[in-house]
């Protein structure tokens, strides 16, 4: 085949392709967004305790923290917490300086050693006792308990399913109003929304707050919400 023939064939094929109808990028669809919500009473709490010690000797501060961590772990075990639900963070060591206004220089006073202990508590009726006794053992910091559910994954799926059904229902309402029907879904996007485990107000650290007895907690309900946006093909009635 000569070069002129090849060129002629290419031009002909190009003209043929240009003459073919181009498919639309987007089919005719109806799009709706649905919401799903599941509420559940929490059955677990996650707590973070901090033990900190200051001492001129780093070894002495480290030993003091180690003893405090050991006492807290023994308490958690006494209250029925499994070892799998107790974890400790890495040891933190920093220098402790003071400021000398006369020499206008920093002076090394010693060392600050700290460690965090994380506890997952499944018996919420023991939460107040754990918090109070932990403070009595010398815990220097206690973060608010974060309430959660042990069934979170299953409940998240329930919320997503409810949101998908809601999106379908809304699409059908709009389609009927326009005299058509919502057919098969052609695109679905969705995800969870809202906060995860919910912390309560910060636990009191003062002894005066502990004088009235073990702290009580009212965690309320956990809300798991989801949103789904779906597009459905439009069908004539």
Tab-separated table of C-alpha atoms in Angstrom:
chain	number	residue	atom	x	y	z
A	1	UNK	CA	0.000	0.000	0.000
A	2	UNK	CA	1.376	3.407	-1.020
A	3	UNK	CA	1.779	6.281	1.445
A	4	UNK	CA	-1.075	8.135	-0.279
A	5	UNK	CA	-3.378	5.131	0.198
A	6	UNK	CA	-2.508	4.872	3.914
A	7	UNK	CA	-3.264	8.570	4.389
A	8	UNK	CA	-6.598	8.269	2.597
A	9	UNK	CA	-7.648	5.306	4.753
A	10	UNK	CA	-6.719	7.189	7.936
A	11	UNK	CA	-8.739	10.224	6.884
A	12	UNK	CA	-11.742	8.039	6.080
A	13	UNK	CA	-11.617	6.282	9.466
A	14	UNK	CA	-11.321	9.608	11.220
A	15	UNK	CA	-14.374	10.953	9.458
A	16	UNK	CA	-16.297	7.788	10.352
A	17	UNK	CA	-15.424	8.115	14.060
A	18	UNK	CA	-16.486	11.751	14.100
A	19	UNK	CA	-19.794	10.813	12.550
A	20	UNK	CA	-20.642	8.248	15.257
A	21	UNK	CA	-22.935	9.453	18.087
A	22	UNK	CA	-21.113	10.162	21.351
A	23	UNK	CA	-22.586	8.574	24.500
A	24	UNK	CA	-23.573	11.031	27.217
A	25	UNK	CA	-21.212	11.179	30.188
A	26	UNK	CA	-24.125	11.264	32.614
A	27	UNK	CA	-27.290	9.223	32.215
A	28	UNK	CA	-30.591	10.728	33.226
A	29	UNK	CA	-30.715	10.162	36.971
A	30	UNK	CA	-32.434	11.367	40.099
A	31	UNK	CA	-30.090	12.000	43.029
A	32	UNK	CA	-31.020	12.131	46.703
A	33	UNK	CA	-29.233	12.248	50.046
A	34	UNK	CA	-30.444	10.171	52.971
A	35	UNK	CA	-29.647	10.224	56.681
A	36	UNK	CA	-29.423	7.356	59.148
A	37	UNK	CA	-29.245	7.540	62.938
A	38	UNK	CA	-28.757	4.869	65.587
A	39	UNK	CA	-28.829	5.629	69.316
A	40	UNK	CA	-27.470	3.215	71.896
A	41	UNK	CA	-26.664	3.157	75.594
A	42	UNK	CA	-22.867	2.935	76.044
A	43	UNK	CA	-21.468	-0.203	77.585
A	44	UNK	CA	-17.735	0.606	77.767
A	45	UNK	CA	-15.599	3.539	78.901
A	46	UNK	CA	-12.007	4.384	78.022
A	47	UNK	CA	-9.962	6.248	80.626
A	48	UNK	CA	-6.492	7.762	80.537
A	49	UNK	CA	-4.523	8.288	83.758
A	50	UNK	CA	-1.199	10.068	84.131
A	51	UNK	CA	1.444	9.500	86.788
A	52	UNK	CA	4.134	12.180	87.102
A	53	UNK	CA	7.091	12.520	89.480
A	54	UNK	CA	9.726	15.217	90.006
A	55	UNK	CA	13.065	14.410	91.599
A	56	UNK	CA	16.666	15.671	91.480
A	57	UNK	CA	17.670	12.139	90.430
A	58	UNK	CA	16.137	10.772	87.253
A	59	UNK	CA	16.326	7.194	88.562
A	60	UNK	CA	14.358	8.093	91.687
A	61	UNK	CA	11.659	9.847	89.628
A	62	UNK	CA	11.472	6.873	87.290
A	63	UNK	CA	11.078	4.444	90.198
A	64	UNK	CA	8.323	6.584	91.720
A	65	UNK	CA	6.386	6.573	88.452
A	66	UNK	CA	6.901	2.830	88.031
A	67	UNK	CA	5.444	2.215	91.487
A	68	UNK	CA	2.443	4.426	90.724
A	69	UNK	CA	1.795	2.613	87.441
A	70	UNK	CA	2.017	-0.762	89.176
A	71	UNK	CA	-0.480	0.320	91.855
A	72	UNK	CA	-2.933	1.543	89.200
A	73	UNK	CA	-2.663	-1.691	87.218
A	74	UNK	CA	-3.295	-3.738	90.370
A	75	UNK	CA	-6.388	-1.634	91.047
A	76	UNK	CA	-7.714	-2.182	87.532
A	77	UNK	CA	-7.202	-5.933	87.840
A	78	UNK	CA	-8.927	-5.903	91.239
A	79	UNK	CA	-11.961	-4.291	89.577
A	80	UNK	CA	-12.090	-7.027	86.957
A	81	UNK	CA	-10.313	-5.351	84.038
A	82	UNK	CA	-8.527	-7.830	81.771
A	83	UNK	CA	-4.846	-7.279	81.034
A	84	UNK	CA	-5.741	-6.975	77.343
A	85	UNK	CA	-7.696	-3.826	78.247
A	86	UNK	CA	-4.790	-2.160	80.089
A	87	UNK	CA	-1.982	-0.443	78.190
A	88	UNK	CA	0.841	1.914	79.103
A	89	UNK	CA	2.442	4.600	76.988
A	90	UNK	CA	6.172	5.147	76.671
A	91	UNK	CA	7.983	6.776	79.574
A	92	UNK	CA	8.437	10.541	79.193
A	93	UNK	CA	11.543	12.165	80.727
A	94	UNK	CA	12.312	15.877	80.679
A	95	UNK	CA	14.599	18.247	82.599
A	96	UNK	CA	13.107	20.429	85.322
A	97	UNK	CA	14.511	23.963	85.291
A	98	UNK	CA	13.940	26.989	87.495
A	99	UNK	CA	14.747	30.612	86.729
A	100	UNK	CA	17.269	32.500	88.875
A	101	UNK	CA	16.363	36.221	88.679
A	102	UNK	CA	19.719	37.277	90.147
A	103	UNK	CA	21.925	35.486	87.665
A	104	UNK	CA	19.222	35.588	84.977
A	105	UNK	CA	19.977	31.997	84.135
A	106	UNK	CA	18.117	28.723	84.155
A	107	UNK	CA	19.063	26.296	86.893
A	108	UNK	CA	18.584	22.546	86.605
A	109	UNK	CA	16.504	21.372	89.552
A	110	UNK	CA	16.033	17.778	88.538
A	111	UNK	CA	13.913	15.687	86.220
A	112	UNK	CA	10.240	15.182	85.420
A	113	UNK	CA	9.166	11.637	84.585
A	114	UNK	CA	5.637	10.712	83.505
A	115	UNK	CA	3.687	7.849	82.018
A	116	UNK	CA	0.122	7.369	80.780
A	117	UNK	CA	-2.023	4.336	81.569
A	118	UNK	CA	-5.026	3.581	79.360
A	119	UNK	CA	-7.869	1.448	80.705
A	120	UNK	CA	-10.922	0.076	78.900
A	121	UNK	CA	-13.675	-0.541	81.436
A	122	UNK	CA	-16.602	-2.789	80.525
A	123	UNK	CA	-18.428	-2.572	83.864
A	124	UNK	CA	-19.603	1.022	83.976
A	125	UNK	CA	-20.979	0.679	87.485
A	126	UNK	CA	-17.331	0.525	88.640
A	127	UNK	CA	-16.322	3.731	86.861
A	128	UNK	CA	-16.740	5.999	89.879
A	129	UNK	CA	-14.808	3.636	92.136
A	130	UNK	CA	-11.974	3.333	89.624
A	131	UNK	CA	-11.657	7.097	89.235
A	132	UNK	CA	-11.786	7.815	92.970
A	133	UNK	CA	-9.370	5.103	94.035
A	134	UNK	CA	-6.954	5.983	91.229
A	135	UNK	CA	-6.708	9.529	92.617
A	136	UNK	CA	-6.152	8.158	96.098
A	137	UNK	CA	-3.251	6.089	94.740
A	138	UNK	CA	-1.445	9.212	93.575
A	139	UNK	CA	-2.566	9.609	89.976
A	140	UNK	CA	-1.719	13.180	88.991
A	141	UNK	CA	-3.859	13.462	85.864
A	142	UNK	CA	-7.156	11.912	84.813
A	143	UNK	CA	-8.724	12.563	81.434
A	144	UNK	CA	-12.506	12.456	81.002
A	145	UNK	CA	-13.918	8.976	80.420
A	146	UNK	CA	-14.845	8.433	76.781
A	147	UNK	CA	-18.021	6.359	76.538
A	148	UNK	CA	-18.473	3.996	73.633
A	149	UNK	CA	-20.246	0.826	72.553
A	150	UNK	CA	-18.714	-2.585	72.010
A	151	UNK	CA	-21.079	-2.998	69.042
A	152	UNK	CA	-19.875	0.100	67.181
A	153	UNK	CA	-19.075	-1.611	63.867
A	154	UNK	CA	-22.452	-3.354	63.676
A	155	UNK	CA	-24.303	-0.176	64.633
A	156	UNK	CA	-22.358	1.874	62.091
A	157	UNK	CA	-23.507	-0.579	59.431
A	158	UNK	CA	-27.097	-0.171	60.650
A	159	UNK	CA	-26.815	3.603	60.331
A	160	UNK	CA	-25.414	3.306	56.798
A	161	UNK	CA	-28.205	0.929	55.776
A	162	UNK	CA	-30.829	3.297	57.196
A	163	UNK	CA	-29.265	6.220	55.312
A	164	UNK	CA	-29.292	4.228	52.067
A	165	UNK	CA	-32.976	3.371	52.508
A	166	UNK	CA	-33.712	7.014	53.251
A	167	UNK	CA	-31.909	8.112	50.085
A	168	UNK	CA	-33.918	5.602	48.036
A	169	UNK	CA	-37.193	6.796	49.557
A	170	UNK	CA	-36.414	10.451	48.870
A	171	UNK	CA	-35.452	9.671	45.277
A	172	UNK	CA	-38.752	7.829	44.755
A	173	UNK	CA	-40.708	10.784	46.174
A	174	UNK	CA	-39.029	13.206	43.768
A	175	UNK	CA	-39.421	10.841	40.823
A	176	UNK	CA	-43.163	10.321	41.444
A	177	UNK	CA	-43.663	14.073	41.709
A	178	UNK	CA	-42.234	14.399	38.192
A	179	UNK	CA	-44.237	11.515	36.748
A	180	UNK	CA	-41.352	9.046	36.464
A	181	UNK	CA	-39.860	6.209	38.488
A	182	UNK	CA	-36.526	5.760	40.238
A	183	UNK	CA	-34.810	2.681	38.827
A	184	UNK	CA	-31.573	0.904	39.712
A	185	UNK	CA	-28.846	2.818	41.547
A	186	UNK	CA	-25.970	3.933	39.340
A	187	UNK	CA	-23.835	5.681	41.959
A	188	UNK	CA	-23.686	5.497	45.746
A	189	UNK	CA	-21.517	7.596	48.034
A	190	UNK	CA	-21.739	7.598	51.791
A	191	UNK	CA	-20.006	7.597	55.102
A	192	UNK	CA	-20.332	8.115	58.814
A	193	UNK	CA	-20.787	11.534	60.317
A	194	UNK	CA	-20.659	12.986	63.766
A	195	UNK	CA	-18.314	12.286	66.714
A	196	UNK	CA	-16.899	8.961	67.803
A	197	UNK	CA	-16.611	7.955	71.458
A	198	UNK	CA	-18.002	10.790	73.577
A	199	UNK	CA	-15.989	12.150	76.534
A	200	UNK	CA	-17.680	13.314	79.692
A	201	UNK	CA	-16.760	16.394	81.703
A	202	UNK	CA	-13.259	16.346	83.160
A	203	UNK	CA	-12.920	14.361	86.353
A	204	UNK	CA	-12.300	16.384	89.498
A	205	UNK	CA	-8.846	16.128	91.019
A	206	UNK	CA	-9.400	17.911	94.339
A	207	UNK	CA	-9.869	15.895	97.517
A	208	UNK	CA	-12.877	18.052	98.415
A	209	UNK	CA	-14.728	16.755	95.383
A	210	UNK	CA	-14.098	13.185	96.523
A	211	UNK	CA	-15.471	13.713	100.029
A	212	UNK	CA	-19.052	13.134	98.946
A	213	UNK	CA	-18.327	9.525	97.986
A	214	UNK	CA	-17.684	7.707	94.733
A	215	UNK	CA	-18.321	9.808	91.653
A	216	UNK	CA	-21.385	8.876	89.604
A	217	UNK	CA	-21.687	9.285	85.844
A	218	UNK	CA	-24.650	9.670	83.510
A	219	UNK	CA	-23.261	9.008	80.032
A	220	UNK	CA	-26.562	9.342	78.171
A	221	UNK	CA	-26.902	7.920	74.661
A	222	UNK	CA	-24.320	7.513	71.923
A	223	UNK	CA	-25.504	8.765	68.533
A	224	UNK	CA	-24.093	7.088	65.428
A	225	UNK	CA	-25.112	8.869	62.243
A	226	UNK	CA	-24.477	8.252	58.559
A	227	UNK	CA	-25.174	10.021	55.290
A	228	UNK	CA	-25.618	8.416	51.862
A	229	UNK	CA	-25.985	10.164	48.502
A	230	UNK	CA	-27.278	7.926	45.697
A	231	UNK	CA	-28.197	8.429	42.054
A	232	UNK	CA	-30.893	6.272	40.418
A	233	UNK	CA	-31.671	5.903	36.761
A	234	UNK	CA	-34.950	7.479	35.683
A	235	UNK	CA	-37.571	5.131	34.259
A	236	UNK	CA	-40.794	6.086	32.558
A	237	UNK	CA	-44.004	4.834	34.173
